[in-house]
Amino acid sequence: MKITFYGHASLGIQIGDTHILVDPFITGNPNASSIDINNLKADYILVTHAHQDHILDVETIAKRTNAVIISNYEIVTYFGNLGLEGHPMNHGGQWDFEFGTVKYVNAIHTSSFPDGSYGGQPGGFVIEGEHKNIYIAGDTALTFDMKLIPLQTKLDLAILPIGDNFTMGIDDAILASDFVECDKILGYHFDTFGYIEIDHEVAKRKFFEKDKDLMLLEIGGSLEL
Ligand code: NI
Ligand code: MN
C-alpha cells in the first residue's frame, strides 16, 4: 500500500492496481500548486464530509476519471445529482470493494456543503487492503468511539488531523493514537490556513516522547506500508 500526501487532508492511496483519492482539495490550496489534478489517477474517491476543504476537486476529478465516490448517503446523493457515480455508506457500515474493505466510522465534526445544504454526518474510514490496515480519521475531535476500531482491526497506520482549532490538535491526536492502538501516525490537516499552522518539530517531539512516530510528508511525498 502506497500513500501520497497531496496537502491538507488530500491523500492518494494505491492498493495493488487500484488508485484511491481521499478528500481532494488541491486547486484551492496554494501550498499544493505543484500538484496537477489532471494527472491524478482515481478509481475511487473517498470523501469524509462535505466541507469545501474536502470536496473542492471531487467533481472535476470524478468527471475525468469516472471514479466511484464513496461517502455518506447525503454526499453520494449530492454528487449523483451531478451525474457522478457513487457508493453510499453510513456510520458503522462496511463493504468489500475489489481493493479491500472500507468501513465508515464516526467522527465528531460538522458536514455542511459550501452552500450550507445538509451533508449528512461526518466520518472517517478504516481501510483493510493488501494485508495492511489504515485509519483515516477525517476532521474530528478526539472521541471514545476511536476505541472501537482496534477491537476489530489491527492498524498499521493512523492518519490523524493535528492542526487544532477545527479538529484535534497534537495532544489530543497523541491520545487518539492510544485509543486506536497505533503508534505510527501520519499527520494531516495542518498549515493550510493560519488557524491550523503548527510547529513541526514540536509536534514530532511530543509524539516521540510518547514512543510514537509522527510522520509529516512533504506535499507530493509518499510512504509505503
Ligand atoms: Ni471539516
Ligand atoms: Mn477540514
JSON list of C-alpha atoms and ligand atoms in Angstrom, two decimals:
[
{"chain": "A", "resi": 1, "resn": "MET", "atom": "CA", "xyz": [0.00, 0.00, 0.00]},
{"chain": "A", "resi": 2, "resn": "LYS", "atom": "CA", "xyz": [1.40, 3.38, -1.04]},
{"chain": "A", "resi": 3, "resn": "ILE", "atom": "CA", "xyz": [0.10, 6.60, 0.49]},
{"chain": "A", "resi": 4, "resn": "THR", "atom": "CA", "xyz": [0.78, 10.00, -1.05]},
{"chain": "A", "resi": 5, "resn": "PHE", "atom": "CA", "xyz": [0.09, 13.34, 0.64]},
{"chain": "A", "resi": 6, "resn": "TYR", "atom": "CA", "xyz": [-1.43, 16.00, -1.62]},
{"chain": "A", "resi": 7, "resn": "GLY", "atom": "CA", "xyz": [-1.67, 18.66, 1.06]},
{"chain": "A", "resi": 8, "resn": "HIS", "atom": "CA", "xyz": [-4.27, 19.49, 3.73]},
{"chain": "A", "resi": 9, "resn": "ALA", "atom": "CA", "xyz": [-6.43, 16.35, 4.06]},
{"chain": "A", "resi": 10, "resn": "SER", "atom": "CA", "xyz": [-5.91, 15.12, 0.50]},
{"chain": "A", "resi": 11, "resn": "LEU", "atom": "CA", "xyz": [-4.38, 11.71, 0.04]},
{"chain": "A", "resi": 12, "resn": "GLY", "atom": "CA", "xyz": [-3.70, 9.21, -2.68]},
{"chain": "A", "resi": 13, "resn": "ILE", "atom": "CA", "xyz": [-3.77, 5.54, -1.75]},
{"chain": "A", "resi": 14, "resn": "GLN", "atom": "CA", "xyz": [-2.56, 2.86, -4.11]},
{"chain": "A", "resi": 15, "resn": "ILE", "atom": "CA", "xyz": [-3.55, -0.69, -3.29]},
{"chain": "A", "resi": 16, "resn": "GLY", "atom": "CA", "xyz": [-2.36, -3.07, -5.97]},
{"chain": "A", "resi": 17, "resn": "ASP", "atom": "CA", "xyz": [-3.53, -1.57, -9.25]},
{"chain": "A", "resi": 18, "resn": "THR", "atom": "CA", "xyz": [-6.30, 0.46, -7.64]},
{"chain": "A", "resi": 19, "resn": "HIS", "atom": "CA", "xyz": [-5.93, 4.22, -7.13]},
{"chain": "A", "resi": 20, "resn": "ILE", "atom": "CA", "xyz": [-7.96, 5.88, -4.41]},
{"chain": "A", "resi": 21, "resn": "LEU", "atom": "CA", "xyz": [-8.12, 9.60, -3.70]},
{"chain": "A", "resi": 22, "resn": "VAL", "atom": "CA", "xyz": [-9.28, 10.96, -0.37]},
{"chain": "A", "resi": 23, "resn": "ASP", "atom": "CA", "xyz": [-10.81, 14.42, 0.15]},
{"chain": "A", "resi": 24, "resn": "PRO", "atom": "CA", "xyz": [-9.23, 16.14, -2.86]},
{"chain": "A", "resi": 25, "resn": "PHE", "atom": "CA", "xyz": [-8.74, 19.83, -2.07]},
{"chain": "A", "resi": 26, "resn": "ILE", "atom": "CA", "xyz": [-5.81, 20.78, -4.25]},
{"chain": "A", "resi": 27, "resn": "THR", "atom": "CA", "xyz": [-6.70, 23.62, -6.63]},
{"chain": "A", "resi": 28, "resn": "GLY", "atom": "CA", "xyz": [-7.78, 25.73, -3.64]},
{"chain": "A", "resi": 29, "resn": "ASN", "atom": "CA", "xyz": [-4.61, 25.08, -1.66]},
{"chain": "A", "resi": 30, "resn": "PRO", "atom": "CA", "xyz": [-1.77, 27.43, -2.63]},
{"chain": "A", "resi": 31, "resn": "ASN", "atom": "CA", "xyz": [0.70, 25.13, -0.84]},
{"chain": "A", "resi": 32, "resn": "ALA", "atom": "CA", "xyz": [-0.25, 22.33, -3.29]},
{"chain": "A", "resi": 33, "resn": "SER", "atom": "CA", "xyz": [0.38, 24.26, -6.51]},
{"chain": "A", "resi": 34, "resn": "SER", "atom": "CA", "xyz": [2.95, 21.61, -7.54]},
{"chain": "A", "resi": 35, "resn": "ILE", "atom": "CA", "xyz": [0.14, 19.05, -7.86]},
{"chain": "A", "resi": 36, "resn": "ASP", "atom": "CA", "xyz": [-1.80, 18.95, -11.14]},
{"chain": "A", "resi": 37, "resn": "ILE", "atom": "CA", "xyz": [-5.17, 17.34, -10.56]},
{"chain": "A", "resi": 38, "resn": "ASN", "atom": "CA", "xyz": [-5.32, 16.40, -14.26]},
{"chain": "A", "resi": 39, "resn": "ASN", "atom": "CA", "xyz": [-2.51, 13.93, -13.63]},
{"chain": "A", "resi": 40, "resn": "LEU", "atom": "CA", "xyz": [-4.09, 12.21, -10.63]},
{"chain": "A", "resi": 41, "resn": "LYS", "atom": "CA", "xyz": [-5.40, 8.70, -11.13]},
{"chain": "A", "resi": 42, "resn": "ALA", "atom": "CA", "xyz": [-8.61, 7.75, -9.38]},
{"chain": "A", "resi": 43, "resn": "ASP", "atom": "CA", "xyz": [-10.71, 4.61, -9.47]},
{"chain": "A", "resi": 44, "resn": "TYR", "atom": "CA", "xyz": [-12.41, 5.68, -6.24]},
{"chain": "A", "resi": 45, "resn": "ILE", "atom": "CA", "xyz": [-12.72, 8.96, -4.35]},
{"chain": "A", "resi": 46, "resn": "LEU", "atom": "CA", "xyz": [-13.36, 8.72, -0.62]},
{"chain": "A", "resi": 47, "resn": "VAL", "atom": "CA", "xyz": [-14.99, 11.76, 0.96]},
{"chain": "A", "resi": 48, "resn": "THR", "atom": "CA", "xyz": [-15.09, 12.10, 4.75]},
{"chain": "A", "resi": 49, "resn": "HIS", "atom": "CA", "xyz": [-17.50, 15.05, 4.89]},
{"chain": "A", "resi": 50, "resn": "ALA", "atom": "CA", "xyz": [-18.96, 17.87, 2.80]},
{"chain": "A", "resi": 51, "resn": "HIS", "atom": "CA", "xyz": [-16.80, 20.85, 3.80]},
{"chain": "A", "resi": 52, "resn": "GLN", "atom": "CA", "xyz": [-15.19, 22.69, 0.91]},
{"chain": "A", "resi": 53, "resn": "ASP", "atom": "CA", "xyz": [-11.67, 21.89, 2.06]},
{"chain": "A", "resi": 54, "resn": "HIS", "atom": "CA", "xyz": [-12.52, 18.20, 1.46]},
{"chain": "A", "resi": 55, "resn": "ILE", "atom": "CA", "xyz": [-14.70, 18.20, -1.67]},
{"chain": "A", "resi": 56, "resn": "LEU", "atom": "CA", "xyz": [-13.42, 21.08, -3.83]},
{"chain": "A", "resi": 57, "resn": "ASP", "atom": "CA", "xyz": [-11.89, 18.94, -6.60]},
{"chain": "A", "resi": 58, "resn": "VAL", "atom": "CA", "xyz": [-14.16, 15.89, -6.34]},
{"chain": "A", "resi": 59, "resn": "GLU", "atom": "CA", "xyz": [-16.43, 16.85, -9.25]},
{"chain": "A", "resi": 60, "resn": "THR", "atom": "CA", "xyz": [-13.61, 17.76, -11.65]},
{"chain": "A", "resi": 61, "resn": "ILE", "atom": "CA", "xyz": [-11.59, 14.64, -10.95]},
{"chain": "A", "resi": 62, "resn": "ALA", "atom": "CA", "xyz": [-14.58, 12.28, -10.93]},
{"chain": "A", "resi": 63, "resn": "LYS", "atom": "CA", "xyz": [-15.83, 13.62, -14.27]},
{"chain": "A", "resi": 64, "resn": "ARG", "atom": "CA", "xyz": [-12.45, 12.98, -15.89]},
{"chain": "A", "resi": 65, "resn": "THR", "atom": "CA", "xyz": [-11.73, 9.60, -14.29]},
{"chain": "A", "resi": 66, "resn": "ASN", "atom": "CA", "xyz": [-15.24, 8.17, -13.78]},
{"chain": "A", "resi": 67, "resn": "ALA", "atom": "CA", "xyz": [-14.13, 7.38, -10.24]},
{"chain": "A", "resi": 68, "resn": "VAL", "atom": "CA", "xyz": [-16.73, 5.96, -7.87]},
{"chain": "A", "resi": 69, "resn": "ILE", "atom": "CA", "xyz": [-17.35, 8.30, -4.94]},
{"chain": "A", "resi": 70, "resn": "ILE", "atom": "CA", "xyz": [-17.52, 6.54, -1.59]},
{"chain": "A", "resi": 71, "resn": "SER", "atom": "CA", "xyz": [-19.02, 8.62, 1.19]},
{"chain": "A", "resi": 72, "resn": "ASN", "atom": "CA", "xyz": [-22.08, 9.02, 3.32]},
{"chain": "A", "resi": 73, "resn": "TYR", "atom": "CA", "xyz": [-25.51, 8.77, 1.69]},
{"chain": "A", "resi": 74, "resn": "GLU", "atom": "CA", "xyz": [-26.07, 12.54, 1.52]},
{"chain": "A", "resi": 75, "resn": "ILE", "atom": "CA", "xyz": [-22.74, 13.31, -0.14]},
{"chain": "A", "resi": 76, "resn": "VAL", "atom": "CA", "xyz": [-23.07, 10.48, -2.66]},
{"chain": "A", "resi": 77, "resn": "THR", "atom": "CA", "xyz": [-26.61, 11.69, -3.46]},
{"chain": "A", "resi": 78, "resn": "TYR", "atom": "CA", "xyz": [-25.31, 15.25, -3.98]},
{"chain": "A", "resi": 79, "resn": "PHE", "atom": "CA", "xyz": [-22.68, 14.11, -6.46]},
{"chain": "A", "resi": 80, "resn": "GLY", "atom": "CA", "xyz": [-25.14, 11.64, -8.01]},
{"chain": "A", "resi": 81, "resn": "ASN", "atom": "CA", "xyz": [-27.33, 14.64, -8.89]},
{"chain": "A", "resi": 82, "resn": "LEU", "atom": "CA", "xyz": [-24.32, 15.99, -10.80]},
{"chain": "A", "resi": 83, "resn": "GLY", "atom": "CA", "xyz": [-24.19, 12.75, -12.78]},
{"chain": "A", "resi": 84, "resn": "LEU", "atom": "CA", "xyz": [-21.35, 11.14, -10.86]},
{"chain": "A", "resi": 85, "resn": "GLU", "atom": "CA", "xyz": [-21.22, 7.53, -9.77]},
{"chain": "A", "resi": 86, "resn": "GLY", "atom": "CA", "xyz": [-21.12, 6.72, -6.09]},
{"chain": "A", "resi": 87, "resn": "HIS", "atom": "CA", "xyz": [-21.33, 4.11, -3.40]},
{"chain": "A", "resi": 88, "resn": "PRO", "atom": "CA", "xyz": [-23.31, 5.37, -0.39]},
{"chain": "A", "resi": 89, "resn": "MET", "atom": "CA", "xyz": [-22.43, 4.28, 3.13]},
{"chain": "A", "resi": 90, "resn": "ASN", "atom": "CA", "xyz": [-23.36, 5.28, 6.63]},
{"chain": "A", "resi": 91, "resn": "HIS", "atom": "CA", "xyz": [-21.76, 5.05, 10.04]},
{"chain": "A", "resi": 92, "resn": "GLY", "atom": "CA", "xyz": [-20.73, 1.60, 11.17]},
{"chain": "A", "resi": 93, "resn": "GLY", "atom": "CA", "xyz": [-21.25, 0.13, 7.73]},
{"chain": "A", "resi": 94, "resn": "GLN", "atom": "CA", "xyz": [-18.58, -1.86, 5.95]},
{"chain": "A", "resi": 95, "resn": "TRP", "atom": "CA", "xyz": [-18.27, -3.01, 2.34]},
{"chain": "A", "resi": 96, "resn": "ASP", "atom": "CA", "xyz": [-15.88, -5.28, 0.47]},
{"chain": "A", "resi": 97, "resn": "PHE", "atom": "CA", "xyz": [-14.55, -3.48, -2.59]},
{"chain": "A", "resi": 98, "resn": "GLU", "atom": "CA", "xyz": [-12.21, -5.03, -5.17]},
{"chain": "A", "resi": 99, "resn": "PHE", "atom": "CA", "xyz": [-9.23, -3.42, -3.42]},
{"chain": "A", "resi": 100, "resn": "GLY", "atom": "CA", "xyz": [-10.22, -4.26, 0.15]},
{"chain": "A", "resi": 101, "resn": "THR", "atom": "CA", "xyz": [-12.71, -3.47, 2.87]},
{"chain": "A", "resi": 102, "resn": "VAL", "atom": "CA", "xyz": [-13.90, 0.01, 3.80]},
{"chain": "A", "resi": 103, "resn": "LYS", "atom": "CA", "xyz": [-15.74, 0.90, 6.99]},
{"chain": "A", "resi": 104, "resn": "TYR", "atom": "CA", "xyz": [-17.26, 4.35, 7.52]},
{"chain": "A", "resi": 105, "resn": "VAL", "atom": "CA", "xyz": [-16.64, 5.25, 11.15]},
{"chain": "A", "resi": 106, "resn": "ASN", "atom": "CA", "xyz": [-17.67, 8.04, 13.49]},
{"chain": "A", "resi": 107, "resn": "ALA", "atom": "CA", "xyz": [-16.15, 11.49, 13.58]},
{"chain": "A", "resi": 108, "resn": "ILE", "atom": "CA", "xyz": [-17.11, 14.43, 15.76]},
{"chain": "A", "resi": 109, "resn": "HIS", "atom": "CA", "xyz": [-17.33, 17.45, 13.46]},
{"chain": "A", "resi": 110, "resn": "THR", "atom": "CA", "xyz": [-19.90, 19.06, 11.12]},
{"chain": "A", "resi": 111, "resn": "SER", "atom": "CA", "xyz": [-20.63, 18.39, 7.45]},
{"chain": "A", "resi": 112, "resn": "SER", "atom": "CA", "xyz": [-22.47, 21.15, 5.58]},
{"chain": "A", "resi": 113, "resn": "PHE", "atom": "CA", "xyz": [-21.83, 21.73, 1.86]},
{"chain": "A", "resi": 114, "resn": "PRO", "atom": "CA", "xyz": [-20.29, 25.09, 0.89]},
{"chain": "A", "resi": 115, "resn": "ASP", "atom": "CA", "xyz": [-23.79, 26.40, 0.05]},
{"chain": "A", "resi": 116, "resn": "GLY", "atom": "CA", "xyz": [-25.00, 25.46, 3.53]},
{"chain": "A", "resi": 117, "resn": "SER", "atom": "CA", "xyz": [-27.01, 22.41, 2.47]},
{"chain": "A", "resi": 118, "resn": "TYR", "atom": "CA", "xyz": [-27.00, 19.26, 4.54]},
{"chain": "A", "resi": 119, "resn": "GLY", "atom": "CA", "xyz": [-24.00, 16.98, 4.05]},
{"chain": "A", "resi": 120, "resn": "GLY", "atom": "CA", "xyz": [-25.00, 14.20, 6.40]},
{"chain": "A", "resi": 121, "resn": "GLN", "atom": "CA", "xyz": [-22.83, 13.41, 9.37]},
{"chain": "A", "resi": 122, "resn": "PRO", "atom": "CA", "xyz": [-19.03, 13.49, 9.06]},
{"chain": "A", "resi": 123, "resn": "GLY", "atom": "CA", "xyz": [-16.99, 10.32, 9.21]},
{"chain": "A", "resi": 124, "resn": "GLY", "atom": "CA", "xyz": [-13.67, 8.65, 8.82]},
{"chain": "A", "resi": 125, "resn": "PHE", "atom": "CA", "xyz": [-12.61, 5.44, 7.09]},
{"chain": "A", "resi": 126, "resn": "VAL", "atom": "CA", "xyz": [-10.95, 2.21, 8.16]},
{"chain": "A", "resi": 127, "resn": "ILE", "atom": "CA", "xyz": [-9.45, 0.55, 5.10]},
{"chain": "A", "resi": 128, "resn": "GLU", "atom": "CA", "xyz": [-8.20, -3.03, 5.11]},
{"chain": "A", "resi": 129, "resn": "GLY", "atom": "CA", "xyz": [-6.31, -3.91, 1.95]},
{"chain": "A", "resi": 130, "resn": "GLU", "atom": "CA", "xyz": [-3.26, -5.89, 0.82]},
{"chain": "A", "resi": 131, "resn": "HIS", "atom": "CA", "xyz": [-2.71, -7.12, 4.39]},
{"chain": "A", "resi": 132, "resn": "LYS", "atom": "CA", "xyz": [-2.30, -3.54, 5.60]},
{"chain": "A", "resi": 133, "resn": "ASN", "atom": "CA", "xyz": [-4.86, -1.64, 7.61]},
{"chain": "A", "resi": 134, "resn": "ILE", "atom": "CA", "xyz": [-5.17, 2.10, 7.92]},
{"chain": "A", "resi": 135, "resn": "TYR", "atom": "CA", "xyz": [-7.48, 4.55, 9.68]},
{"chain": "A", "resi": 136, "resn": "ILE", "atom": "CA", "xyz": [-8.25, 7.90, 8.07]},
{"chain": "A", "resi": 137, "resn": "ALA", "atom": "CA", "xyz": [-9.81, 9.92, 10.85]},
{"chain": "A", "resi": 138, "resn": "GLY", "atom": "CA", "xyz": [-11.20, 12.78, 8.76]},
{"chain": "A", "resi": 139, "resn": "ASP", "atom": "CA", "xyz": [-11.88, 16.02, 10.55]},
{"chain": "A", "resi": 140, "resn": "THR", "atom": "CA", "xyz": [-12.68, 15.02, 14.09]},
{"chain": "A", "resi": 141, "resn": "ALA", "atom": "CA", "xyz": [-12.33, 15.74, 17.75]},
{"chain": "A", "resi": 142, "resn": "LEU", "atom": "CA", "xyz": [-10.84, 13.13, 20.00]},
{"chain": "A", "resi": 143, "resn": "THR", "atom": "CA", "xyz": [-13.66, 10.69, 20.74]},
{"chain": "A", "resi": 144, "resn": "PHE", "atom": "CA", "xyz": [-14.03, 7.49, 22.74]},
{"chain": "A", "resi": 145, "resn": "ASP", "atom": "CA", "xyz": [-15.56, 5.92, 19.61]},
{"chain": "A", "resi": 146, "resn": "MET", "atom": "CA", "xyz": [-11.98, 5.57, 18.35]},
{"chain": "A", "resi": 147, "resn": "LYS", "atom": "CA", "xyz": [-11.54, 2.81, 20.94]},
{"chain": "A", "resi": 148, "resn": "LEU", "atom": "CA", "xyz": [-13.92, 0.62, 18.92]},
{"chain": "A", "resi": 149, "resn": "ILE", "atom": "CA", "xyz": [-11.51, 0.44, 15.97]},
{"chain": "A", "resi": 150, "resn": "PRO", "atom": "CA", "xyz": [-8.78, -1.78, 17.48]},
{"chain": "A", "resi": 151, "resn": "LEU", "atom": "CA", "xyz": [-11.41, -4.21, 18.77]},
{"chain": "A", "resi": 152, "resn": "GLN", "atom": "CA", "xyz": [-11.77, -5.32, 15.15]},
{"chain": "A", "resi": 153, "resn": "THR", "atom": "CA", "xyz": [-8.75, -4.04, 13.24]},
{"chain": "A", "resi": 154, "resn": "LYS", "atom": "CA", "xyz": [-5.04, -4.04, 13.98]},
{"chain": "A", "resi": 155, "resn": "LEU", "atom": "CA", "xyz": [-3.88, -0.82, 12.35]},
{"chain": "A", "resi": 156, "resn": "ASP", "atom": "CA", "xyz": [-0.60, -0.34, 10.52]},
{"chain": "A", "resi": 157, "resn": "LEU", "atom": "CA", "xyz": [-1.08, 3.43, 10.20]},
{"chain": "A", "resi": 158, "resn": "ALA", "atom": "CA", "xyz": [-3.36, 6.07, 11.70]},
{"chain": "A", "resi": 159, "resn": "ILE", "atom": "CA", "xyz": [-3.87, 9.24, 9.65]},
{"chain": "A", "resi": 160, "resn": "LEU", "atom": "CA", "xyz": [-4.91, 11.90, 12.12]},
{"chain": "A", "resi": 161, "resn": "PRO", "atom": "CA", "xyz": [-5.65, 15.62, 11.96]},
{"chain": "A", "resi": 162, "resn": "ILE", "atom": "CA", "xyz": [-3.19, 17.59, 14.08]},
{"chain": "A", "resi": 163, "resn": "GLY", "atom": "CA", "xyz": [-3.82, 21.23, 13.16]},
{"chain": "A", "resi": 164, "resn": "ASP", "atom": "CA", "xyz": [-6.10, 22.06, 16.10]},
{"chain": "A", "resi": 165, "resn": "ASN", "atom": "CA", "xyz": [-8.84, 24.76, 16.05]},
{"chain": "A", "resi": 166, "resn": "PHE", "atom": "CA", "xyz": [-11.16, 22.87, 13.62]},
{"chain": "A", "resi": 167, "resn": "THR", "atom": "CA", "xyz": [-10.06, 19.36, 14.68]},
{"chain": "A", "resi": 168, "resn": "MET", "atom": "CA", "xyz": [-7.89, 17.61, 17.22]},
{"chain": "A", "resi": 169, "resn": "GLY", "atom": "CA", "xyz": [-4.57, 19.21, 17.96]},
{"chain": "A", "resi": 170, "resn": "ILE", "atom": "CA", "xyz": [-1.32, 17.44, 18.72]},
{"chain": "A", "resi": 171, "resn": "ASP", "atom": "CA", "xyz": [-2.02, 16.49, 22.33]},
{"chain": "A", "resi": 172, "resn": "ASP", "atom": "CA", "xyz": [-5.43, 15.02, 21.51]},
{"chain": "A", "resi": 173, "resn": "ALA", "atom": "CA", "xyz": [-4.02, 13.24, 18.47]},
{"chain": "A", "resi": 174, "resn": "ILE", "atom": "CA", "xyz": [-1.49, 11.54, 20.77]},
{"chain": "A", "resi": 175, "resn": "LEU", "atom": "CA", "xyz": [-4.41, 10.29, 22.88]},
{"chain": "A", "resi": 176, "resn": "ALA", "atom": "CA", "xyz": [-6.24, 9.26, 19.70]},
{"chain": "A", "resi": 177, "resn": "SER", "atom": "CA", "xyz": [-3.29, 7.13, 18.69]},
{"chain": "A", "resi": 178, "resn": "ASP", "atom": "CA", "xyz": [-3.55, 5.43, 22.08]},
{"chain": "A", "resi": 179, "resn": "PHE", "atom": "CA", "xyz": [-7.28, 4.88, 21.54]},
{"chain": "A", "resi": 180, "resn": "VAL", "atom": "CA", "xyz": [-6.76, 3.27, 18.12]},
{"chain": "A", "resi": 181, "resn": "GLU", "atom": "CA", "xyz": [-3.67, 1.39, 19.39]},
{"chain": "A", "resi": 182, "resn": "CYS", "atom": "CA", "xyz": [-1.37, 2.53, 16.60]},
{"chain": "A", "resi": 183, "resn": "ASP", "atom": "CA", "xyz": [1.93, 4.28, 17.24]},
{"chain": "A", "resi": 184, "resn": "LYS", "atom": "CA", "xyz": [2.66, 5.03, 13.59]},
{"chain": "A", "resi": 185, "resn": "ILE", "atom": "CA", "xyz": [0.89, 8.24, 12.66]},
{"chain": "A", "resi": 186, "resn": "LEU", "atom": "CA", "xyz": [0.68, 10.33, 9.52]},
{"chain": "A", "resi": 187, "resn": "GLY", "atom": "CA", "xyz": [-0.36, 13.85, 10.46]},
{"chain": "A", "resi": 188, "resn": "TYR", "atom": "CA", "xyz": [-2.64, 15.86, 8.20]},
{"chain": "A", "resi": 189, "resn": "HIS", "atom": "CA", "xyz": [-4.98, 18.89, 8.23]},
{"chain": "A", "resi": 190, "resn": "PHE", "atom": "CA", "xyz": [-2.29, 21.35, 9.31]},
{"chain": "A", "resi": 191, "resn": "ASP", "atom": "CA", "xyz": [-0.60, 24.51, 7.97]},
{"chain": "A", "resi": 192, "resn": "THR", "atom": "CA", "xyz": [-3.12, 25.16, 5.18]},
{"chain": "A", "resi": 193, "resn": "PHE", "atom": "CA", "xyz": [-4.71, 28.15, 6.89]},
{"chain": "A", "resi": 194, "resn": "GLY", "atom": "CA", "xyz": [-3.50, 30.46, 9.63]},
{"chain": "A", "resi": 195, "resn": "TYR", "atom": "CA", "xyz": [-5.78, 28.80, 12.17]},
{"chain": "A", "resi": 196, "resn": "ILE", "atom": "CA", "xyz": [-4.07, 25.44, 11.80]},
{"chain": "A", "resi": 197, "resn": "GLU", "atom": "CA", "xyz": [-0.39, 26.27, 11.49]},
{"chain": "A", "resi": 198, "resn": "ILE", "atom": "CA", "xyz": [1.79, 24.07, 13.68]},
{"chain": "A", "resi": 199, "resn": "ASP", "atom": "CA", "xyz": [5.43, 23.80, 14.70]},
{"chain": "A", "resi": 200, "resn": "HIS", "atom": "CA", "xyz": [6.56, 20.58, 13.02]},
{"chain": "A", "resi": 201, "resn": "GLU", "atom": "CA", "xyz": [9.49, 19.94, 15.34]},
{"chain": "A", "resi": 202, "resn": "VAL", "atom": "CA", "xyz": [7.40, 20.41, 18.47]},
{"chain": "A", "resi": 203, "resn": "ALA", "atom": "CA", "xyz": [4.74, 18.09, 17.07]},
{"chain": "A", "resi": 204, "resn": "LYS", "atom": "CA", "xyz": [7.24, 15.35, 16.21]},
{"chain": "A", "resi": 205, "resn": "ARG", "atom": "CA", "xyz": [8.96, 15.66, 19.57]},
{"chain": "A", "resi": 206, "resn": "LYS", "atom": "CA", "xyz": [5.72, 15.37, 21.52]},
{"chain": "A", "resi": 207, "resn": "PHE", "atom": "CA", "xyz": [4.85, 12.12, 19.72]},
{"chain": "A", "resi": 208, "resn": "PHE", "atom": "CA", "xyz": [8.43, 10.86, 20.07]},
{"chain": "A", "resi": 209, "resn": "GLU", "atom": "CA", "xyz": [8.32, 11.45, 23.83]},
{"chain": "A", "resi": 210, "resn": "LYS", "atom": "CA", "xyz": [5.34, 9.04, 23.97]},
{"chain": "A", "resi": 211, "resn": "ASP", "atom": "CA", "xyz": [7.27, 6.44, 21.91]},
{"chain": "A", "resi": 212, "resn": "LYS", "atom": "CA", "xyz": [5.20, 7.24, 18.83]},
{"chain": "A", "resi": 213, "resn": "ASP", "atom": "CA", "xyz": [6.30, 8.07, 15.31]},
{"chain": "A", "resi": 214, "resn": "LEU", "atom": "CA", "xyz": [4.64, 11.12, 13.76]},
{"chain": "A", "resi": 215, "resn": "MET", "atom": "CA", "xyz": [5.34, 11.40, 10.06]},
{"chain": "A", "resi": 216, "resn": "LEU", "atom": "CA", "xyz": [4.79, 14.67, 8.20]},
{"chain": "A", "resi": 217, "resn": "LEU", "atom": "CA", "xyz": [5.11, 14.25, 4.45]},
{"chain": "A", "resi": 218, "resn": "GLU", "atom": "CA", "xyz": [6.05, 16.96, 2.01]},
{"chain": "A", "resi": 219, "resn": "ILE", "atom": "CA", "xyz": [3.21, 17.74, -0.41]},
{"chain": "A", "resi": 220, "resn": "GLY", "atom": "CA", "xyz": [3.61, 15.14, -3.15]},
{"chain": "A", "resi": 221, "resn": "GLY", "atom": "CA", "xyz": [5.60, 12.87, -0.83]},
{"chain": "A", "resi": 222, "resn": "SER", "atom": "CA", "xyz": [4.76, 9.23, -0.26]},
{"chain": "A", "resi": 223, "resn": "LEU", "atom": "CA", "xyz": [5.19, 6.40, 2.19]},
{"chain": "A", "resi": 224, "resn": "GLU", "atom": "CA", "xyz": [4.91, 2.66, 1.67]},
{"chain": "A", "resi": 225, "resn": "LEU", "atom": "CA", "xyz": [3.35, 0.22, 4.08]},
{"chain": "B", "resi": 1, "resn": "NI", "atom": "NI", "xyz": [-14.31, 19.99, 8.06]},
{"chain": "B", "resi": 2, "resn": "MN", "atom": "MN", "xyz": [-11.34, 20.35, 7.09]}
]
